[in-house]
Amino acid sequence: MFAIYKSTLLLLPLILILLITPQVSSFLQPIQPPISPQVALIEDKARLGSTPPSCHNRCNNCHPCMAIQVPTLPTRSRFTRVNPFSGGFVRPPSSLTTVLDQYSNYKPMGWKCHCNGHFYNP
């Protein structure tokens, strides 16, 4: 009987310490001041790149519908308008297009929703 009482006395403080420790540690954590809307806006603007769009209800009931980045096709026109009122177009000199194509390593990326091998507009 004394052995049971002694083991209970040893386990009781251990159990109490284990129960109290998480509660005490939560009080010891530093409290973060709330972030003002101006600071949040500055942090959002400073982040590089774009955020993925929501693809919720965009894939015609296909699941999982996930946002992925895909390369976009360049939309640069090889023709320039001579006169906005005449409607005529002229091709720029070939040397200019060669220079533009030679140093064009910019690959723009865009967002699409993807599900089971199909792409959907977000």
Tab-separated table of C-alpha atoms in Angstrom, residues 4-18:
chain	number	residue	atom	x	y	z
A	4	ILE	CA	1.346	2.649	-4.435
A	5	TYR	CA	1.085	5.836	-2.357
A	6	LYS	CA	4.771	6.625	-2.967
A	7	SER	CA	4.526	6.090	-6.750
A	8	THR	CA	1.395	8.274	-6.863
A	9	LEU	CA	3.219	11.039	-5.014
A	10	LEU	CA	6.049	10.869	-7.552
A	11	LEU	CA	3.780	10.845	-10.620
A	12	LEU	CA	1.425	13.607	-9.479
A	13	PRO	CA	4.008	16.467	-9.610
A	14	LEU	CA	5.291	15.190	-12.954
A	15	ILE	CA	1.792	15.205	-14.444
A	16	LEU	CA	1.116	18.679	-13.052
A	17	ILE	CA	4.351	20.017	-14.549
A	18	LEU	CA	3.479	18.545	-17.955
